[in-house]
PDB file of C-alpha atoms in Angstrom:
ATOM      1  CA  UNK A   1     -44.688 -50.117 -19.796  1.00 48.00           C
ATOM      2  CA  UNK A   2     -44.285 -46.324 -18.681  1.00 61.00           C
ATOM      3  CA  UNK A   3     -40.814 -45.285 -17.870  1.00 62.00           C
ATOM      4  CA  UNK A   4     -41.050 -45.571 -14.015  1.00 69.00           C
ATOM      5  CA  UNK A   5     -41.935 -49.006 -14.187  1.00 77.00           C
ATOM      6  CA  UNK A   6     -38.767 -49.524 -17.012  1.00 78.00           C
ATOM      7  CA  UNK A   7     -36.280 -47.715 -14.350  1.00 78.00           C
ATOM      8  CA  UNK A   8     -37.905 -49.754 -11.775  1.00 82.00           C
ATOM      9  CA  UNK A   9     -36.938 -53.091 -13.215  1.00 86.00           C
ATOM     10  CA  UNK A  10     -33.734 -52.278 -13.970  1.00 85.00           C
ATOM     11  CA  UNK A  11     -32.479 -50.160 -10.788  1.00 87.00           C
ATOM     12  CA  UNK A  12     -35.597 -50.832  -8.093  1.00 89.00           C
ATOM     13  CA  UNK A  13     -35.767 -52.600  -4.625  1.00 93.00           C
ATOM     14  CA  UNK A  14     -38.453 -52.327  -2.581  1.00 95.00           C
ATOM     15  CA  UNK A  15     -37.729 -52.106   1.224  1.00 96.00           C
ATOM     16  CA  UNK A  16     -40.317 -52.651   4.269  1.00 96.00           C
ATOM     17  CA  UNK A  17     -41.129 -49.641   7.091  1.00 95.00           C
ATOM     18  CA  UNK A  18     -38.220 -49.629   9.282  1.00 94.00           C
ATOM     19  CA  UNK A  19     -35.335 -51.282   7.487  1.00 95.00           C
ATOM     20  CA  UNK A  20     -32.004 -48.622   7.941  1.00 95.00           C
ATOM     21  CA  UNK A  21     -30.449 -48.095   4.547  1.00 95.00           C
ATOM     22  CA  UNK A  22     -27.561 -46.487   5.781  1.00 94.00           C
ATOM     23  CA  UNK A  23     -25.745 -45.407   8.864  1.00 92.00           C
ATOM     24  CA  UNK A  24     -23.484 -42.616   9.722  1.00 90.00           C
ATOM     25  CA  UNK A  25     -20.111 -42.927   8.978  1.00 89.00           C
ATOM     26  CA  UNK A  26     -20.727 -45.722   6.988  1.00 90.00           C
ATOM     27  CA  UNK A  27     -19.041 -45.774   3.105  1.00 89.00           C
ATOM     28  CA  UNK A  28     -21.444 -44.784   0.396  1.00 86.00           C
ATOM     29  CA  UNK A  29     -21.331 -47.276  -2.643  1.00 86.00           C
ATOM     30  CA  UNK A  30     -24.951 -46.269  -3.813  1.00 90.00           C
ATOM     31  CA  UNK A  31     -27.427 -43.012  -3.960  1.00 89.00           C
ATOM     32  CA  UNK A  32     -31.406 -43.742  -4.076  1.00 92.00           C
ATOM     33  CA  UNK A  33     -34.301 -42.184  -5.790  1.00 90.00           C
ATOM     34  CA  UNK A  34     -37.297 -42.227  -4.308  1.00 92.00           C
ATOM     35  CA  UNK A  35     -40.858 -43.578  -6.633  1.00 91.00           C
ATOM     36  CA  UNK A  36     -42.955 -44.457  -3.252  1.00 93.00           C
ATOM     37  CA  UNK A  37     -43.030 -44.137   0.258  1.00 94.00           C
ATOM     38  CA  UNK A  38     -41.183 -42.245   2.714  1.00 93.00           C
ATOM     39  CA  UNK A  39     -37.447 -42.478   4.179  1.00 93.00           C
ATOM     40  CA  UNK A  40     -36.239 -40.060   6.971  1.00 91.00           C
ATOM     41  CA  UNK A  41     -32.670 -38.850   7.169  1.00 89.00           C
ATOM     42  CA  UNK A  42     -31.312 -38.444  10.797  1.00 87.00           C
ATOM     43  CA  UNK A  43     -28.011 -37.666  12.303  1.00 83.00           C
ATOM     44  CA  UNK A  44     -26.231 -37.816  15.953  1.00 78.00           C
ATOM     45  CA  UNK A  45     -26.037 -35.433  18.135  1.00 67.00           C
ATOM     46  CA  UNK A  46     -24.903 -35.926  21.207  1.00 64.00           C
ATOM     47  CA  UNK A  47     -25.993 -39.593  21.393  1.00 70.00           C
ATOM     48  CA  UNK A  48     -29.357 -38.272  20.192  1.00 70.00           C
ATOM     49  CA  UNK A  49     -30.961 -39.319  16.867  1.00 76.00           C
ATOM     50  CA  UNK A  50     -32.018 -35.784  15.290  1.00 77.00           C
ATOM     51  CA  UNK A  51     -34.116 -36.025  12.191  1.00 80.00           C
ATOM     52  CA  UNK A  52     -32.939 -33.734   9.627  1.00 78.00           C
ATOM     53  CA  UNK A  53     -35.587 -34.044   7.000  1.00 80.00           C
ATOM     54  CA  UNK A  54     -38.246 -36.514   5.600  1.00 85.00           C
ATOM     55  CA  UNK A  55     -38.076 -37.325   1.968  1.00 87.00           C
ATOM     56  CA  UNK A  56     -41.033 -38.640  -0.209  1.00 89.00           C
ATOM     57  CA  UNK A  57     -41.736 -39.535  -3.596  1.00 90.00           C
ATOM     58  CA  UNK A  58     -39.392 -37.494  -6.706  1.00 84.00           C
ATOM     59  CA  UNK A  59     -36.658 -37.016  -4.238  1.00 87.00           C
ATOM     60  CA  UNK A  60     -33.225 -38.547  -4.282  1.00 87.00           C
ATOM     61  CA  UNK A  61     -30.890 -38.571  -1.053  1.00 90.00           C
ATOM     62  CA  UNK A  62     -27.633 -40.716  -0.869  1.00 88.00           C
ATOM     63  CA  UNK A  63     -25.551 -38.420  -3.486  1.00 86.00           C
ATOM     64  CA  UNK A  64     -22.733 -36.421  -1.340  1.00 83.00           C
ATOM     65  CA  UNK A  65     -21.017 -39.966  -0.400  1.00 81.00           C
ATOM     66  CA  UNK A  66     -21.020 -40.494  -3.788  1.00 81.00           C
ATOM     67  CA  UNK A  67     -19.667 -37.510  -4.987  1.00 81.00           C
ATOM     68  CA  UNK A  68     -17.221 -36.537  -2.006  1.00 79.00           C
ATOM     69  CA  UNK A  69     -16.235 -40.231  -1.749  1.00 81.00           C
ATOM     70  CA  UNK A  70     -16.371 -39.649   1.845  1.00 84.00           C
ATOM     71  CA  UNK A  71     -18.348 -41.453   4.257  1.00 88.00           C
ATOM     72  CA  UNK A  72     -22.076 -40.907   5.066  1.00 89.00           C
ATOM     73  CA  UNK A  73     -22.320 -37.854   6.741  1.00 84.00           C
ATOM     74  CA  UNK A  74     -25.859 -38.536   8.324  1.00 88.00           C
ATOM     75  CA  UNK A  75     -28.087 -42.147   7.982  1.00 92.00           C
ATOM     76  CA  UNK A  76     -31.173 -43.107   6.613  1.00 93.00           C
ATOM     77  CA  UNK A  77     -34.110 -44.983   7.286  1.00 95.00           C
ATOM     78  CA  UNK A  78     -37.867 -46.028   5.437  1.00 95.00           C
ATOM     79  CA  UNK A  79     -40.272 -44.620   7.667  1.00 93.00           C
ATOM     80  CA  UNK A  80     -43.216 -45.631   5.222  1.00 93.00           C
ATOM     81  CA  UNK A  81     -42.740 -49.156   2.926  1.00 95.00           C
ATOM     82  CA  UNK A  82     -41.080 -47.908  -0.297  1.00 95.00           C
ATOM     83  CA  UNK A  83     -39.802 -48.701  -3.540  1.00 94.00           C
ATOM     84  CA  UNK A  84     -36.318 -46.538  -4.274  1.00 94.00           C
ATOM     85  CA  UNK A  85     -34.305 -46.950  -7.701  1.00 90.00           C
ATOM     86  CA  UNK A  86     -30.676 -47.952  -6.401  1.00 91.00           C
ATOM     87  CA  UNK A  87     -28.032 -45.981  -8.004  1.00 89.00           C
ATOM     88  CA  UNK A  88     -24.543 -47.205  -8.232  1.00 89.00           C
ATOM     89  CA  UNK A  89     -21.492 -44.641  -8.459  1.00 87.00           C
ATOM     90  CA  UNK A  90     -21.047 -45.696 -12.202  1.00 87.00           C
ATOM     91  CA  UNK A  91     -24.661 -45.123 -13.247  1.00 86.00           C
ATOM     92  CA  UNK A  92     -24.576 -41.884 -11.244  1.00 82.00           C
ATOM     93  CA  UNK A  93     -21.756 -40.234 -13.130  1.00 82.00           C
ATOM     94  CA  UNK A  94     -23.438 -41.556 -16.613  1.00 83.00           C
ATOM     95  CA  UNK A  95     -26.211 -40.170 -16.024  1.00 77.00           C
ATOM     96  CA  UNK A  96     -24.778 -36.462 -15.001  1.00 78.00           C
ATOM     97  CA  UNK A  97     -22.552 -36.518 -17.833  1.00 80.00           C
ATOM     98  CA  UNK A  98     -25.133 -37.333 -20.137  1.00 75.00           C
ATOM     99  CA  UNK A  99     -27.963 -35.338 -19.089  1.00 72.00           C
ATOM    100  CA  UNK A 100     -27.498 -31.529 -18.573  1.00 73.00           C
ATOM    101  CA  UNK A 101     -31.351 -31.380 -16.941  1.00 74.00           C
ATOM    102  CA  UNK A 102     -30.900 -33.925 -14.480  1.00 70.00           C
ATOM    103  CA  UNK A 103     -27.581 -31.898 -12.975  1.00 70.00           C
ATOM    104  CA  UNK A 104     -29.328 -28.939 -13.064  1.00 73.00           C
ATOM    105  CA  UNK A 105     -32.122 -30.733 -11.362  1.00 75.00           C
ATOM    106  CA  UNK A 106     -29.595 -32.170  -8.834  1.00 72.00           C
ATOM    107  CA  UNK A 107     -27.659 -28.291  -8.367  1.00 69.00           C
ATOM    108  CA  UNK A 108     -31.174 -26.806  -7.258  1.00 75.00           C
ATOM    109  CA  UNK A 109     -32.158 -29.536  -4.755  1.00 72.00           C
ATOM    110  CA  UNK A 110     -28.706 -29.262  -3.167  1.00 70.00           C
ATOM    111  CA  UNK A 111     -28.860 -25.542  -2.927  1.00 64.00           C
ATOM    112  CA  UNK A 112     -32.442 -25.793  -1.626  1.00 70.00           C
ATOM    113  CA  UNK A 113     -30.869 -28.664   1.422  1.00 67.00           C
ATOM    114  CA  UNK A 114     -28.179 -25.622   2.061  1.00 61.00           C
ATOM    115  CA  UNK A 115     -31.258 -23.658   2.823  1.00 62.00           C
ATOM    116  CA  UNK A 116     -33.173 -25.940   5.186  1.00 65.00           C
ATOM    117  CA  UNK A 117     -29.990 -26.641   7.024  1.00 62.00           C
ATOM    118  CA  UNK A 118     -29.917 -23.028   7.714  1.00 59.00           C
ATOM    119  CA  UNK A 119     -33.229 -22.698   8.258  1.00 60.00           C
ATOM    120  CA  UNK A 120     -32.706 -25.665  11.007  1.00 61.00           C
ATOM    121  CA  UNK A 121     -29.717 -23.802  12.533  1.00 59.00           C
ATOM    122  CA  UNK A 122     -31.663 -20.520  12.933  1.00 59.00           C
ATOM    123  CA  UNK A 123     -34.874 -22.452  14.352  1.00 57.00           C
ATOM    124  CA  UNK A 124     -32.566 -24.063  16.660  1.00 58.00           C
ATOM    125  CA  UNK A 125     -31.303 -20.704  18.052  1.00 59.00           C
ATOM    126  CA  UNK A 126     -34.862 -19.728  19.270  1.00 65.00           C
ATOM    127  CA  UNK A 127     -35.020 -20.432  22.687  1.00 68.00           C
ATOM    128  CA  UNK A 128     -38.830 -20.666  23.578  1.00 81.00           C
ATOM    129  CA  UNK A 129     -39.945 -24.218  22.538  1.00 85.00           C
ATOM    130  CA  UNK A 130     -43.235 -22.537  20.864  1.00 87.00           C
ATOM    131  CA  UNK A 131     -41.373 -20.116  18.782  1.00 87.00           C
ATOM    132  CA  UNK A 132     -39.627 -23.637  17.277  1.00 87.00           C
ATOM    133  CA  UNK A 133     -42.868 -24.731  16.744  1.00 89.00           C
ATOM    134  CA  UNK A 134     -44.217 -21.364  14.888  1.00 89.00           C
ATOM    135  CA  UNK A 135     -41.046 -21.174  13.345  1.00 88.00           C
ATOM    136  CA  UNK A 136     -41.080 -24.511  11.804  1.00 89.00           C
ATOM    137  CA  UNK A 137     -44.134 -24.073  10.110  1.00 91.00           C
ATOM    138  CA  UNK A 138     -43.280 -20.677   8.480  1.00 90.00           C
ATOM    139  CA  UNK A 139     -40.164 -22.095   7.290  1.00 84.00           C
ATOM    140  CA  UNK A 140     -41.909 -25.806   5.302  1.00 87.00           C
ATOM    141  CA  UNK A 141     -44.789 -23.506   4.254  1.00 89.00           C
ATOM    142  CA  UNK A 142     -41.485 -21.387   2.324  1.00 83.00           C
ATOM    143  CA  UNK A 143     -40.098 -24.545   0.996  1.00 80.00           C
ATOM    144  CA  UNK A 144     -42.987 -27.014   0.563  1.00 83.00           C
ATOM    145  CA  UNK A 145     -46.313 -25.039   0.952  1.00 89.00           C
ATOM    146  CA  UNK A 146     -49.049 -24.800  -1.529  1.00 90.00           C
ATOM    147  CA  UNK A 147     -51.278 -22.137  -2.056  1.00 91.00           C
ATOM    148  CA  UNK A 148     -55.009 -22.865  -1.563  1.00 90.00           C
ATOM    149  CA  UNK A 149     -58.221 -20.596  -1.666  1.00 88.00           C
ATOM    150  CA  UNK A 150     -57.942 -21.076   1.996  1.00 88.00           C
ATOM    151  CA  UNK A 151     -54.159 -20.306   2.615  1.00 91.00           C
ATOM    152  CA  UNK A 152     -51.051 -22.004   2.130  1.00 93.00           C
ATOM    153  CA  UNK A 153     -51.536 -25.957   2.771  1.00 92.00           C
ATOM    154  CA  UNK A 154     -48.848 -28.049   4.037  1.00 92.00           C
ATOM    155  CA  UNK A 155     -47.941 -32.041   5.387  1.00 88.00           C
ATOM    156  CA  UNK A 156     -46.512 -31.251   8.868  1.00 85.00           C
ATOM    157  CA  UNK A 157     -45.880 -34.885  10.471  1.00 82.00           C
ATOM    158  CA  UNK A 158     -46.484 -34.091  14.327  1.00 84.00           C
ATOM    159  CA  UNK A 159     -44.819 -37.391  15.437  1.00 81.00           C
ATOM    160  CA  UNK A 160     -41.548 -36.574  13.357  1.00 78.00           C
ATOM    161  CA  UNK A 161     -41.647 -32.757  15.081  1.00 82.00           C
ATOM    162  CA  UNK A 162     -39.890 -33.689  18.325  1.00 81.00           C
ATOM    163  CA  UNK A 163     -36.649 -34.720  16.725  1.00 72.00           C
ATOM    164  CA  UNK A 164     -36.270 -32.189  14.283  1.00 74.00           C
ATOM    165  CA  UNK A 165     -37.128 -29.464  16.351  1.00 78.00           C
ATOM    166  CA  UNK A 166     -36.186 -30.483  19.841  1.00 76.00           C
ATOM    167  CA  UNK A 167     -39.331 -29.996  21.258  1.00 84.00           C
ATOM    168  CA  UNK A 168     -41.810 -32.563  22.502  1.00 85.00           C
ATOM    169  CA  UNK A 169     -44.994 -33.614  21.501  1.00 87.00           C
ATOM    170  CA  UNK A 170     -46.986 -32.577  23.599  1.00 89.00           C
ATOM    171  CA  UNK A 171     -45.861 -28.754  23.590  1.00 89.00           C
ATOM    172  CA  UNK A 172     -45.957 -29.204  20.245  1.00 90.00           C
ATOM    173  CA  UNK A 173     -49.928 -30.361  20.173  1.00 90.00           C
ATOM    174  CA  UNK A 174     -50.617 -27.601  22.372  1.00 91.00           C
ATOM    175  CA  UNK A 175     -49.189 -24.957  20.277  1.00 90.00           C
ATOM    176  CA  UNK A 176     -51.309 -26.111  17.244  1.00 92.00           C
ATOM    177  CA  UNK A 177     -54.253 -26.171  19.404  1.00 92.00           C
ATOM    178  CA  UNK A 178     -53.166 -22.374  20.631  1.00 91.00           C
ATOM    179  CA  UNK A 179     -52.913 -21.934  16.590  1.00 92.00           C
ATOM    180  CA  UNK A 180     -56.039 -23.178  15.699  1.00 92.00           C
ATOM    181  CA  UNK A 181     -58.487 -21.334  18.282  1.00 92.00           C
ATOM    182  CA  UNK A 182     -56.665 -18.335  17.398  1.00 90.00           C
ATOM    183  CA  UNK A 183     -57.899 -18.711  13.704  1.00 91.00           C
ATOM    184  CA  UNK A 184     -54.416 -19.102  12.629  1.00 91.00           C
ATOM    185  CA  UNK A 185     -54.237 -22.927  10.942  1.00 92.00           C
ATOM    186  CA  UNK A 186     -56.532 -25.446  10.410  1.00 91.00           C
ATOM    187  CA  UNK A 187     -55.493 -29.222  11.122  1.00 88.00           C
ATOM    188  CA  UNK A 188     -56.582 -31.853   9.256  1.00 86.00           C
ATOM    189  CA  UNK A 189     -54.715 -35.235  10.200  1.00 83.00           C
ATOM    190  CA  UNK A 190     -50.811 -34.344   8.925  1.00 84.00           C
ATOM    191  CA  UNK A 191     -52.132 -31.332   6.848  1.00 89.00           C
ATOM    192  CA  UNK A 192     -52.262 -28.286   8.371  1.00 91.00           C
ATOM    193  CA  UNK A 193     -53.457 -25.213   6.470  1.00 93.00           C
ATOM    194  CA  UNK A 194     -52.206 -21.738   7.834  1.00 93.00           C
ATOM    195  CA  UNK A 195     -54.284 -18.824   6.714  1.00 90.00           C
ATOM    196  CA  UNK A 196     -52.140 -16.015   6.805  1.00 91.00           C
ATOM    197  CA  UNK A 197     -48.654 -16.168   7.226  1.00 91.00           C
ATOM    198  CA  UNK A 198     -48.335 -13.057   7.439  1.00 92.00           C
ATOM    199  CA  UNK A 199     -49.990 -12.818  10.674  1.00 92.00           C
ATOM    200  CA  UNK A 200     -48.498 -16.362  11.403  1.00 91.00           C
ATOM    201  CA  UNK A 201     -44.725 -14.125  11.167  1.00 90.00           C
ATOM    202  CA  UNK A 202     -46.388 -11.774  13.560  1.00 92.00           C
ATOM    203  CA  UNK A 203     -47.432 -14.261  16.106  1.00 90.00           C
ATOM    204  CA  UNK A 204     -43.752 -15.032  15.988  1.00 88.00           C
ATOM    205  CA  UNK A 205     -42.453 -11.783  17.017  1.00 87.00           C
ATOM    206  CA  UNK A 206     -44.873 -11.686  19.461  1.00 87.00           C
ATOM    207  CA  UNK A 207     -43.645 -15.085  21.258  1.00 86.00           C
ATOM    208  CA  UNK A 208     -39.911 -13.494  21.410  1.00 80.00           C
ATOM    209  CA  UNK A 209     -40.763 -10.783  22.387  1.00 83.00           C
ATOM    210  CA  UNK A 210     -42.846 -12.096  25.747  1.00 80.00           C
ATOM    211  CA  UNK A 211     -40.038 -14.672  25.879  1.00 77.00           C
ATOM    212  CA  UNK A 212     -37.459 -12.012  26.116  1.00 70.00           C
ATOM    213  CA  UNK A 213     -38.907  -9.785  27.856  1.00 72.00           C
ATOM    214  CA  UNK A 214     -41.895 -11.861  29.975  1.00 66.00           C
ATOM    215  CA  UNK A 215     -45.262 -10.481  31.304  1.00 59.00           C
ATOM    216  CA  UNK A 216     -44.633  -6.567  32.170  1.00 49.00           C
TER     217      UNK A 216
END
């Protein structure tokens, strides 16, 4: 038996597409690991569901209840059917105390949230709805992109865009199309493969610019 499946039996649940793990505001009595499928992590604002990030296999999410002892400070959801190793407070604080890789391991991923959080601030501070959309991409193809002969490859969910970014769908569809007969990315279902970033970054300027300035 490999040592997923071992973990598994002792700590694993599997939960169906849909089910809501936890709410905001709720207490945390538990953090979760994730071995399959997909769970997105959302928050309020305003009376509208925002979603802050999508998490797949390897990561964990839960934690900061656990460690503040505070309650949730955003709420999660499965988004894909998945099996998640359930981690009670106890457990947690074994494991960090025994095992100097895995709180390394945990340091990094927090510092790397700090920096999507601030990445989501800044994109949020760009007025023109494409230069979200532009903007967005540059910023997972920083964090989560990998390099190809082709360009930098990344998953970019379309239908989860609208609530992270604030923009809707459709503008969103149309700027990929705008990307794509420019030469810029190529699509393929949720990949998306962006040739140069470089000019990608410049494309960028370009759209604040014209949006600050318009058609002279």
């Amino acid at each position: 038996m490999g040592a997923e499946e071992t973990l598994f039996q002792r700590f694993g649940k599997e939960f169906p597409k849909g089910t809501v793990l936890f709410r905001e505001g709720e207490p945390g009595k538990e953090m979760f690991v994730i071995q399959s499928g997909r769970i997105a992590i959302s928050k309020s604002v305003r009376d509208v569901e925002k979603v802050l990030a999508v998490l797949g296999p390897g990561e964990f999410f839960g934690e900061m209840a656990i460690i503040s002892n505070r309650p949730r400070n955003a709420s999660a959801s499965v988004s894909e059917d998945a099996k998640l190793l359930v981690i009670d407070p106890k457990t947690f604080e074994g494991m960090i105390r025994g095992n100097a890789e895995i709180a390394v391991r945990m340091i990094k991923k927090l510092a790397e949230r700090l920096s999507e959080a601030d990445a989501q601030i800044e994109n949020l501070l760009h007025a023109d709805p494409a230069s979200r959309v532009v903007h967005h991409i540059l910023q997972v193809c920083q964090t989560r992109g990998r390099p190809t002969e082709e360009g930098v490859e990344i998953e970019l969910a379309v239908r989860e865009m609208p609530r992270q970014i604030g923009v809707g769908e459709p503008a969103i569809r149309n700027m990929l199309d705008r990307l794509e007969r420019a030469g810029l990315v190529e699509r393929g279902g949720d990949r998306l493969t962006i040739h140069d970033t470089a000019r990608l970054h410049d494309f960028l300027q370009y759209l604040e610019m014209k949006w600050k300035f318009g058609d002279l």
